[in-house]
Coordinates of C-alpha atoms in Angstrom, one line a residue:
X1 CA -18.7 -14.1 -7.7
X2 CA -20.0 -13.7 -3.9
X3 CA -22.5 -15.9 -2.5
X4 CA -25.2 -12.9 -2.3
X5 CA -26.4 -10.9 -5.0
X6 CA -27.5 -7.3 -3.0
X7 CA -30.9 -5.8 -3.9
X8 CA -33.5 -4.1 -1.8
X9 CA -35.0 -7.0 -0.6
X10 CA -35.3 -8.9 2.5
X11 CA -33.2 -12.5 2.7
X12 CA -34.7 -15.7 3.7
X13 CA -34.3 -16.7 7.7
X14 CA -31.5 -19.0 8.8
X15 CA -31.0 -22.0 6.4
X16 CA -33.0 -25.2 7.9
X17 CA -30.5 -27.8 9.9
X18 CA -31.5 -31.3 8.6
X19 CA -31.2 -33.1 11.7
X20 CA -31.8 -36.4 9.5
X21 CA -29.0 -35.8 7.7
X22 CA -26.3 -38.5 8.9
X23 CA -22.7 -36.5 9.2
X24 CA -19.8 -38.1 7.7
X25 CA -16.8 -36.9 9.6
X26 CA -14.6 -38.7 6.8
X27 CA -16.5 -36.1 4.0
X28 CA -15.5 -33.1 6.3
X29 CA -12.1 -34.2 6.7
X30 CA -12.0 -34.6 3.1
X31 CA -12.7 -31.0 2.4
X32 CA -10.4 -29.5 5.4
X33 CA -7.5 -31.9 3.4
X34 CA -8.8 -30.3 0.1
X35 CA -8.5 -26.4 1.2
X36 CA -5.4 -27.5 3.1
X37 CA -4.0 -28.5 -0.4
X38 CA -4.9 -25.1 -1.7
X39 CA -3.3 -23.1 0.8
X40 CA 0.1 -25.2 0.0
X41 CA -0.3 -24.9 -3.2
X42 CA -0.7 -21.4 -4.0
X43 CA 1.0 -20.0 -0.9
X44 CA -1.7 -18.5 0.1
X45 CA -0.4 -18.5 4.0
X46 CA 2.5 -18.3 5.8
X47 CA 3.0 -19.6 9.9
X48 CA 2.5 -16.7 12.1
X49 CA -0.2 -14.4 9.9
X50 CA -3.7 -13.6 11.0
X51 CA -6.1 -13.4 8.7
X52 CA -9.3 -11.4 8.4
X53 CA -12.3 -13.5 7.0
X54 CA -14.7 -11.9 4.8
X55 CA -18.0 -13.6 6.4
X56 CA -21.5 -12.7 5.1
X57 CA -23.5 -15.0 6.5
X58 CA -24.2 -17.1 3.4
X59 CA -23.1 -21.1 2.8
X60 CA -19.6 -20.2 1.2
X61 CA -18.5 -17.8 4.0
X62 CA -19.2 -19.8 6.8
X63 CA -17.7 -22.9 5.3
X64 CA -15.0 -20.7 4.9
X65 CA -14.2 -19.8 8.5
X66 CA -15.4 -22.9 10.0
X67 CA -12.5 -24.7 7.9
X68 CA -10.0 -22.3 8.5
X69 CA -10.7 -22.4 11.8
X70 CA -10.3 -26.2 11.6
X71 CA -6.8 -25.1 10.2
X72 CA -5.6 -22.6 12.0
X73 CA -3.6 -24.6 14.5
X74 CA -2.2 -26.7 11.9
X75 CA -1.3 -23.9 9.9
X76 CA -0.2 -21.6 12.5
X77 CA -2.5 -18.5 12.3
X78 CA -5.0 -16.2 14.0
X79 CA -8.2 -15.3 12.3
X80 CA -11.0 -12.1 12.6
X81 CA -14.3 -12.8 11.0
X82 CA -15.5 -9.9 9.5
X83 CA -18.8 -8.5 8.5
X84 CA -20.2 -5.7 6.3
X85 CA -23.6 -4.4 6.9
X86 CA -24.6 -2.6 3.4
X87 CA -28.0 -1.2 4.8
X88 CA -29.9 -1.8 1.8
X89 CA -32.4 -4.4 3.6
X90 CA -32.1 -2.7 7.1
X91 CA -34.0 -6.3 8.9
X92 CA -32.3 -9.1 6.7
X93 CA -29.2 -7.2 7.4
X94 CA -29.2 -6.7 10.8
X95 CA -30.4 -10.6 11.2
X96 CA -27.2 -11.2 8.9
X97 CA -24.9 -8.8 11.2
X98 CA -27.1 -10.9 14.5
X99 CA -25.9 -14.2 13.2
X100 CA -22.3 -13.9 12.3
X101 CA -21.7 -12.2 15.5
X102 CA -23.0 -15.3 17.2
X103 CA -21.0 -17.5 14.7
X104 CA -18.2 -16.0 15.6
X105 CA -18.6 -16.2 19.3
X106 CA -19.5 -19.9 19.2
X107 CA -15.8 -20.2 17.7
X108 CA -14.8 -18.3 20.1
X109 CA -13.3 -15.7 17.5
X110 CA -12.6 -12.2 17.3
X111 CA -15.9 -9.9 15.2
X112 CA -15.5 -7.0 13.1
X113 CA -18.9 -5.5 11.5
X114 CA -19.2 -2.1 10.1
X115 CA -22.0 -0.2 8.2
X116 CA -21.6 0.4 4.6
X117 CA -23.6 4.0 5.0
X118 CA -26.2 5.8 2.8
X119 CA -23.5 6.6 0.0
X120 CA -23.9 2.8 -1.2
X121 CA -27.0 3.7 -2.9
X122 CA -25.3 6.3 -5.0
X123 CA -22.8 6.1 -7.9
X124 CA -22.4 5.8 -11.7
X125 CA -21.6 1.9 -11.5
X126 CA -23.9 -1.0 -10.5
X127 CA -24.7 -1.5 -7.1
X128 CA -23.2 -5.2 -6.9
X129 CA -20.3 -3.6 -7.8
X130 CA -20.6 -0.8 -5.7
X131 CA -21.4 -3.1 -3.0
X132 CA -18.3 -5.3 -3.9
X133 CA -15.4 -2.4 -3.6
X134 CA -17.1 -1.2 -0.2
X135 CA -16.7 -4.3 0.9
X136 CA -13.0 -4.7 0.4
X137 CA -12.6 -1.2 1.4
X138 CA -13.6 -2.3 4.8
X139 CA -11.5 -5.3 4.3
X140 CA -8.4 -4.1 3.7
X141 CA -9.1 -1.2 6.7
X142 CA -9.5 -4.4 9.1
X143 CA -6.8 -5.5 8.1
X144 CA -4.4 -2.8 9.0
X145 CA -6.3 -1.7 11.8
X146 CA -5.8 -5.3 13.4
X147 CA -2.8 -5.7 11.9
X148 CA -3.6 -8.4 9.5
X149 CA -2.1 -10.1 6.6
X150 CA -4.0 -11.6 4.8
X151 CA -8.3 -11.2 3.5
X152 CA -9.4 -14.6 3.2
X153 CA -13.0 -14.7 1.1
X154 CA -15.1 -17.5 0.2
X155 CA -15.1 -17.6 -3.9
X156 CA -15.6 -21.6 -4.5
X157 CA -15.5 -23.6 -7.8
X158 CA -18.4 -22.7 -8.7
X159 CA -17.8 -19.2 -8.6
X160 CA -15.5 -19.5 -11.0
X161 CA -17.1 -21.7 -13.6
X162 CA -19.6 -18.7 -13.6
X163 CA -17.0 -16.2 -13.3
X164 CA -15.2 -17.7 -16.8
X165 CA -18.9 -18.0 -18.8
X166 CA -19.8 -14.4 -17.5
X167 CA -16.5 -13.1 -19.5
X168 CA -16.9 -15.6 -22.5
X169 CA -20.2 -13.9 -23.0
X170 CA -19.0 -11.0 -22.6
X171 CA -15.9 -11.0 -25.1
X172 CA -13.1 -11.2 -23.1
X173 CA -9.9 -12.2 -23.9
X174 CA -7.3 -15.1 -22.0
X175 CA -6.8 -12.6 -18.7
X176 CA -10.4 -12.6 -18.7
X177 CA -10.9 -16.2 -18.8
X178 CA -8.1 -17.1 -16.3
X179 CA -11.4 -16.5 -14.0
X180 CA -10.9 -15.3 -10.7
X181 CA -7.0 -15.6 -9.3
X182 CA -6.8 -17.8 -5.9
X183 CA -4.5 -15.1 -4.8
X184 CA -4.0 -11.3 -5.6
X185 CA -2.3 -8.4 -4.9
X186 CA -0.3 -10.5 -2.1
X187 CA -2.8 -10.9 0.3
X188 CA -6.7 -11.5 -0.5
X189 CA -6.6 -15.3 -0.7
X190 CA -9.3 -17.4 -2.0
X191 CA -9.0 -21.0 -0.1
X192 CA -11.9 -22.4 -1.2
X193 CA -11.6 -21.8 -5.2
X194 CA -10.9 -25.2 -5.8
X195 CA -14.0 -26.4 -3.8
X196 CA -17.4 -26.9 -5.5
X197 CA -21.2 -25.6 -3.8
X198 CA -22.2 -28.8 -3.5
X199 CA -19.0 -29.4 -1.3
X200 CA -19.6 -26.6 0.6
X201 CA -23.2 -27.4 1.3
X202 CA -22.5 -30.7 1.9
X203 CA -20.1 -29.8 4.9
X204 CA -22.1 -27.4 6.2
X205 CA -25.2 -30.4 7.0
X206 CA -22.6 -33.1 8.0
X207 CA -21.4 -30.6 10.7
X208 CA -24.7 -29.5 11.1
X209 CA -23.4 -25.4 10.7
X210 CA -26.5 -23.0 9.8
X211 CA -26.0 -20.5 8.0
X212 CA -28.3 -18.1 5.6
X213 CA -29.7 -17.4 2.3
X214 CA -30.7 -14.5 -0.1
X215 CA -33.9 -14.6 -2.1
X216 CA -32.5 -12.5 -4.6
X217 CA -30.1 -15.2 -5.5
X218 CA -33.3 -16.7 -7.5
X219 CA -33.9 -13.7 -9.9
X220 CA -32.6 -14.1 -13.1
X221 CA -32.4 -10.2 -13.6
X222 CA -28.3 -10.3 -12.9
X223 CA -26.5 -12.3 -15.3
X224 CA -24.3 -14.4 -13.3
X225 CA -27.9 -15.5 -11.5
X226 CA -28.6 -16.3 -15.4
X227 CA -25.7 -18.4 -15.6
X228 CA -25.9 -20.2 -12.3
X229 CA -29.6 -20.9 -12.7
X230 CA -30.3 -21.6 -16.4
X231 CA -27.0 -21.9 -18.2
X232 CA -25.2 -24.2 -16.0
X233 CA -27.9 -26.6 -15.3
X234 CA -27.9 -27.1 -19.2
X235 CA -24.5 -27.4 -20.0
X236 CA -24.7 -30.3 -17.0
X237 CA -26.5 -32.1 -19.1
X238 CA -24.1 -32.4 -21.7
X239 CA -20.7 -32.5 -19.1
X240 CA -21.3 -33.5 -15.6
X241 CA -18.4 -32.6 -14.8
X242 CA -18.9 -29.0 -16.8
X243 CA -17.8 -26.8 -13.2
X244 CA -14.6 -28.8 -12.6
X245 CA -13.6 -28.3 -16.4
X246 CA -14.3 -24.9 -16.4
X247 CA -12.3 -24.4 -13.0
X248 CA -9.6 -26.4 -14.7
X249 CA -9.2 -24.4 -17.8
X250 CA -9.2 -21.2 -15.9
X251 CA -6.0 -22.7 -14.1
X252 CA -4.6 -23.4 -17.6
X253 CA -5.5 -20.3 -19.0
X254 CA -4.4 -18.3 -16.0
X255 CA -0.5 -20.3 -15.8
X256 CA 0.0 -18.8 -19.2
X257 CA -1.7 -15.6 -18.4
X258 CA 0.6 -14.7 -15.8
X259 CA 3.4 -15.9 -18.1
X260 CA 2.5 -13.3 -21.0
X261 CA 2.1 -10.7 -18.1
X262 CA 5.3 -11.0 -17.2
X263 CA 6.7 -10.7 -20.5
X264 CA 4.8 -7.8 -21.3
X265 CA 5.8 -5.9 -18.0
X266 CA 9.4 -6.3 -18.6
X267 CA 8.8 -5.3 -22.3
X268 CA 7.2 -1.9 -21.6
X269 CA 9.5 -1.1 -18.6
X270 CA 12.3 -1.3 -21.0
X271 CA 10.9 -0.1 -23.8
X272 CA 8.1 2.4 -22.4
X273 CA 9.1 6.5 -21.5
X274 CA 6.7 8.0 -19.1
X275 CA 5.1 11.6 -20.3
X276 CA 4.6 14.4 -17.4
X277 CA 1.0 14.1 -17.7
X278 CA 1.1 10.2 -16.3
X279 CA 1.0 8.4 -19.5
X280 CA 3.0 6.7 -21.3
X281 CA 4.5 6.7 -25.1
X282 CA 6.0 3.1 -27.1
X283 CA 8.0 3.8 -30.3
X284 CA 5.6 2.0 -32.8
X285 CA 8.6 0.3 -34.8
X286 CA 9.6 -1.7 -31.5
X287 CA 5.7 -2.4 -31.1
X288 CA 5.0 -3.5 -34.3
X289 CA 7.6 -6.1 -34.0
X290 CA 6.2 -7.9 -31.0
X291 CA 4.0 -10.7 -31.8
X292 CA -0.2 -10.4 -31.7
X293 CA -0.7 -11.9 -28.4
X294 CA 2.4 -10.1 -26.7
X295 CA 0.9 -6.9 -28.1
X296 CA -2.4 -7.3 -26.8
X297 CA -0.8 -7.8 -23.7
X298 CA 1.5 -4.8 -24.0
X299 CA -2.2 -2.3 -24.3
X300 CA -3.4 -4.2 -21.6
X301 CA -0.9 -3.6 -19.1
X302 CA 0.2 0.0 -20.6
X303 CA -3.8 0.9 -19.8
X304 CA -3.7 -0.2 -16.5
X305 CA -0.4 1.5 -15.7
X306 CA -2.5 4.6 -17.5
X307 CA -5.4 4.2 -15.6
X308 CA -5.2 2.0 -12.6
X309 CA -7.6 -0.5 -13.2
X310 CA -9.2 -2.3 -16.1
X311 CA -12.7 -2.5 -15.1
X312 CA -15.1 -2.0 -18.5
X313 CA -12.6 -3.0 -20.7
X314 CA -13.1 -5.2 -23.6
X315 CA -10.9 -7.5 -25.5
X316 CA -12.7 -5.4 -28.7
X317 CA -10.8 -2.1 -27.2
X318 CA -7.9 -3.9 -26.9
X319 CA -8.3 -4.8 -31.1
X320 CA -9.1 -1.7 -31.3
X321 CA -6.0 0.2 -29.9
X322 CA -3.9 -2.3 -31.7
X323 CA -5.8 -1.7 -35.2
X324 CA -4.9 1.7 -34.7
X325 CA -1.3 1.1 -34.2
X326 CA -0.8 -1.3 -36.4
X327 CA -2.8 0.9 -39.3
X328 CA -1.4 3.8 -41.7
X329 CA -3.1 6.5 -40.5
X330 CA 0.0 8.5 -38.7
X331 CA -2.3 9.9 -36.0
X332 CA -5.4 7.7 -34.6
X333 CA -7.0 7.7 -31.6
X334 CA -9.2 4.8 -29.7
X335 CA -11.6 6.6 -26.7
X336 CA -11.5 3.9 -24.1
X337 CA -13.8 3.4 -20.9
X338 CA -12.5 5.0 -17.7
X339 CA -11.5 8.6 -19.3
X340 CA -8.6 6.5 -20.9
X341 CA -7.2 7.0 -24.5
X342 CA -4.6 5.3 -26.7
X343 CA -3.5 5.7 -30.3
X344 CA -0.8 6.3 -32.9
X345 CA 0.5 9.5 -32.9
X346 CA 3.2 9.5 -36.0
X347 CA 6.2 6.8 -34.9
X348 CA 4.9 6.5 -30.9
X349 CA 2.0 4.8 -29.3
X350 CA 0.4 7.1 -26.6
X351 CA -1.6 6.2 -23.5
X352 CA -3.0 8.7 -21.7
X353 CA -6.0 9.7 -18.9
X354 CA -8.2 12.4 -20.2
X355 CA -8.1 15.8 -18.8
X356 CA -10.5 18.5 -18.9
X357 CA -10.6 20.3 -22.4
X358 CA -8.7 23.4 -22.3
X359 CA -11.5 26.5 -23.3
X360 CA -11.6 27.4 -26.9
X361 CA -10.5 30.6 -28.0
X362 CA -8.1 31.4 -24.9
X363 CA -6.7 34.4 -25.5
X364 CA -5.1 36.9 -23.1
X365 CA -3.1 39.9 -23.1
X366 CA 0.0 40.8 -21.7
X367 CA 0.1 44.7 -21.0
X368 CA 3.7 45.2 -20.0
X369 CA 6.3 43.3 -17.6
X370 CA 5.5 40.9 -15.4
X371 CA 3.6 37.9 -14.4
X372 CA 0.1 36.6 -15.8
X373 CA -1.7 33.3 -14.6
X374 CA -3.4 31.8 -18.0
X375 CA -6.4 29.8 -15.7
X376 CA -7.0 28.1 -19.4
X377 CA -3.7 26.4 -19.4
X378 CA -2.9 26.0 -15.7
X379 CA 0.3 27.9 -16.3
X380 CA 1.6 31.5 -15.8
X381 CA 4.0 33.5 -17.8
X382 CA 6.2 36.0 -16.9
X383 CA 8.3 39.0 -19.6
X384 CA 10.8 40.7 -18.4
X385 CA 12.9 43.5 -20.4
X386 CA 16.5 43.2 -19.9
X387 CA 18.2 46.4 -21.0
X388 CA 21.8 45.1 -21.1
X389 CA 22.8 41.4 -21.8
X390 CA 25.8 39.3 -22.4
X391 CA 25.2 36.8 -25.6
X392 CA 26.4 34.0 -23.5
X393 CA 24.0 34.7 -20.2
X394 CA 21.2 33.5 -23.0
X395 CA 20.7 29.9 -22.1
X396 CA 18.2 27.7 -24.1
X397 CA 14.8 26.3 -22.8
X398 CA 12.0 25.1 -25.1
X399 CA 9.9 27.5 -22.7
X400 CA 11.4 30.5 -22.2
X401 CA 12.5 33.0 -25.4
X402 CA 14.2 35.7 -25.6
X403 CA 13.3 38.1 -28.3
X404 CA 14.8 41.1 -29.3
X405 CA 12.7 44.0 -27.5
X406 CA 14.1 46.9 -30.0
X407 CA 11.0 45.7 -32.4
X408 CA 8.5 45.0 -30.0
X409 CA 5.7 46.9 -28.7
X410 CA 3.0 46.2 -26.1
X411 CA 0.1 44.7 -25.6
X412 CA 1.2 41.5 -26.4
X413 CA -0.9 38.7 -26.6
X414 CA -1.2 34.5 -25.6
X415 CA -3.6 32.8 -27.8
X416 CA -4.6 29.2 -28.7
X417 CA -3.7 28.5 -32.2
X418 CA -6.3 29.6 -35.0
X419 CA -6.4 28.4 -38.8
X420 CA -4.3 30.5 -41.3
X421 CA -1.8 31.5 -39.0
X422 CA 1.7 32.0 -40.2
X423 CA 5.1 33.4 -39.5
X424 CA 9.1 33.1 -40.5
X425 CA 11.1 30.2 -38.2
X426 CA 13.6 30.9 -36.5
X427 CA 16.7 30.3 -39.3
X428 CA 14.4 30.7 -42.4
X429 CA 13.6 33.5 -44.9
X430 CA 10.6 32.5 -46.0
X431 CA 6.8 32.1 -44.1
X432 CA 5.2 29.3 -42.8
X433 CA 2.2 28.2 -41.4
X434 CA 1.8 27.1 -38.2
X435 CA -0.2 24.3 -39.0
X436 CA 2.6 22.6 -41.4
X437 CA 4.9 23.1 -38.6
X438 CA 3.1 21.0 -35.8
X439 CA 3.4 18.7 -38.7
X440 CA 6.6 18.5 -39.4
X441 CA 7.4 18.3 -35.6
X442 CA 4.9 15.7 -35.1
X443 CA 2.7 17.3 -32.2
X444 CA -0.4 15.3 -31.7
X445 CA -4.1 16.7 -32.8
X446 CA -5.1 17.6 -29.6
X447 CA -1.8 19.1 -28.0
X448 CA -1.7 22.0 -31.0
X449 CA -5.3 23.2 -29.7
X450 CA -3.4 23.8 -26.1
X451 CA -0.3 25.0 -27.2
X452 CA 0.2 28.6 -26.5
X453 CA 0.9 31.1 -29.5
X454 CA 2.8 34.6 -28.6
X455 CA 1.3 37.7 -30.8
X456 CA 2.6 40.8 -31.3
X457 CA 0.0 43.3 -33.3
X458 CA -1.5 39.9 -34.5
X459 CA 1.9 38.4 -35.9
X460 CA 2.8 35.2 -34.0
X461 CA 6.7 35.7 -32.9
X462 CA 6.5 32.6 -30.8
X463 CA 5.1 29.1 -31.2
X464 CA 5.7 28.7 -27.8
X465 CA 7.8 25.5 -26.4
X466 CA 8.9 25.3 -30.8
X467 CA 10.1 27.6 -32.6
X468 CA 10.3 31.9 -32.4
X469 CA 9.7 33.9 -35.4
X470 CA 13.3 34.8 -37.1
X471 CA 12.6 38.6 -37.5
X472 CA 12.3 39.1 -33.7
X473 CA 15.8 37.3 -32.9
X474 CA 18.2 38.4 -30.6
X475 CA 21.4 39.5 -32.8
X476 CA 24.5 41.4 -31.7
X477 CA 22.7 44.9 -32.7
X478 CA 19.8 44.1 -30.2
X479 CA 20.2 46.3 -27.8
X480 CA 17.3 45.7 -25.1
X481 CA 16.2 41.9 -25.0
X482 CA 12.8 40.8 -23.6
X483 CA 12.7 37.6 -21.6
X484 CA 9.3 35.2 -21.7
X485 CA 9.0 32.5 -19.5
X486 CA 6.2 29.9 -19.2
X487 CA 5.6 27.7 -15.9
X488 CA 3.5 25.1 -14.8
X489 CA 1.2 26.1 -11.8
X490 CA 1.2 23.8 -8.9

């Protein structure tokens, strides 16, 4: 997607000038009318802005803020060329840092640099990727330090024709293949996406701009290298033409793309109800009505709402969520990359982030009055004996009971659920086990293994949050009434 692929190896000196090349100015003012057309057309910039430039020091980049700077009277805007040193070839990068600073200065512009630090090195994901987000980290620092608005980075045509085989291999679905947007989140702009290499290199020698290269560009260990060096070349030689098509049907794809998007994000946020743990819940009979592709997009938009971000996931977890949904099991669940999860769970559709598991066997007692921290369930719970009471002071909460205190002895005890346990509901004569009634109420799989259960002398009187058990009721003859209250700890 960049015009570098970082490794731990040194990059090759400034790129040659061919002083027999003879310049064209009618192919340079070609391209400047070319990203000029781009700007326009995607509204990438507005009269007034200043705009940080992402500059590495490779072909693209510089092309990139020699033409804007071409532009920037025209279009009314002030630029910063910006430069990250990652540190991972300390001499290649401080040549790198060397020459963009002098770029800069020959165009009489304003230069940012900044080094990425030893914690690059680190981390569960890749290092290109790694390398990638540090990058626009700094970015998007510059740009409120210097009060910027918009990052300008030099993706080209190419770029994207890889970008859209990369995912097709991959198995991604239409968002995938609308490639990568000219424009997102409002202000990282892509002016040269509609401009191929061979372009950009070409300008560069008719202006007679150096600029540098990266030897790791040539191994074929990284896939998009793969792509750009064997793939492409082949499919050349059945379509010519094969980057300006692929370009072109990202555009397509991506028109419709946003088209579904926006259907699908006006769906959920009328249909959706947001949980207190951050995720969010679809009733399955308003799901199941949607059409394929709108539901597709529905999981795809309700995970990133869930999760933030869609990196690592698949068009096959998208299937997967919907097979589940779609299914007759009444409770399956889909583990998803990024600690996400989503599945049926009786009539709703549930998206969540996974939290840490809450210990097994939790069990604590509760000596007497007062108030005890349960560390397993991040909540406390308080008792408290009230020895005279008015029928109407007792106001219902699904987590707070009162019980009638006349048949109650201490210790009591909070417990997780355990297999076999059984008591009389509230309203009923005869028992019932505990497991039938997370059934009947519908309470996911893995909320019964965290929902607390009240014990006196090893009789549950309180499913806690559902139901308390009918022989410990308050009734008119109760004469001292005992008070539990569960609360979230903050």
């Amino acid at each position: 997607m960049s015009d570098k692929s970082y490794n731990l190896k040194s990059s090759d000196p400034f790129h040659p000038l061919d002083r027999s090349f003879k310049a064209d100015p009618n192919w340079t003012k070609k391209i400047i009318r070319k990203v000029m057309r781009t700007v326009f057309k995607y509204n990438m910039i507005r009269h007034g802005d200043r705009v940080v430039v992402g500059v590495s020091g490779g072909a693209d980049s510089v092309c990139l803020l020699d033409v804007l700077n071409e532009l920037k009277d025209s279009l009314g805007i002030e630029l910063v060329a910006a430069h990250l040193d990652h540190g991972l070839r300390p001499d290649a990068d401080r040549d790198e840092t060397k020459f963009v600073e002098s770029l800069a200065a020959s165009l009489d512009l304003p230069f940012e640099t900044k080094e990425a630090g030893p914690g690059l090195r680190e981390g569960v994901k890749g290092l290109e990727e790694r390398a990638r987000q540090t990058r626009y980290r700094f970015f998007e620092e510059l740009r409120k330090k210097t009060s910027s608005q918009k990052i300008a980075t030099g993706h080209n045509l190419n770029d994207q024709a890889e970008t859209v085989l990369m995912r097709l291999l991959r198995g991604s679905g239409p968002a995938g293949l609308a490639g990568i947007p000219p424009c997102r989140d409002q202000r990282i702009i892509r002016p040269l996406i509609e401009v191929t290499r061979n372009e950009i290199e070409s300008y560069l020698k008719c202006k007679q701009i150096a600029y540098m290269t990266d030897s790791s560009n040539l191994e074929t260990r990284y896939l998009r290298n793969k792509i750009r060096l064997d793939l492409l070349p082949k499919l050349k030689e059945y379509q010519p033409r094969i980057v300006e098509i692929l370009g072109h049907t990202a555009e397509t794809i991506r028109g419709e793309d946003e088209w579904l998007e926006a259907t699908a994000e006006k769906w959920l946020r009328e249909s959706a109800e947001t949980m207190d743990n951050g995720g969010i819940k679809i009733s399955l009979p308003l799901f199941k009505g949607l059409s394929a592709a709108l539901r597709n997009r529905v999981i795809r938009y309700a995970l990133r709402i869930t999760g933030g971000d869609l990196l690592r996931v698949s068009l096959c977890h998208i299937e997967a969520v919907d097979r589940a949904a779609m299914g007759k099991r009444p409770q399956a669940q889909v583990n998803l990359p990024n600690r996400l999860t989503a599945g049926r769970v009786y009539d709703r559709l549930v998206f969540a982030r996974v939290k840490d598991k809450i210990p097994e066997g939790f069990n604590y007692t509760l000596k007497g009055p007062g108030t005890f921290h349960l560390r397993a369930l991040n909540r406390s719970v308080s008792v408290k004996e009230i020895e005279s009471w008015v029928p109407l002071e007792i106001k219902s909460s699904p987590w707070t009971a009162f019980l009638n205190a006349d048949r109650i002895t201490y210790p009591l005890a909070v417990r997780n659920f355990r297999a076999g346990d059984r008591f009389i509901p509230f309203g009923m004569r005869g028992h019932k086990k505990i497991k039938d009634l997370f059934i009947d109420l519908k309470i996911p799989s893995e909320a019964r293994a965290s929902t607390p259960i009240l014990v006196h002398q090893n009789t549950p009187i309180w499913v806690c949050g559902l139901r308390i058990d009918d022989r410990f009721r308050v009734s008119p003859d109760t004469r001292r009434v005992l008070k539990v209250t569960f609360r979230e700890c903050t």
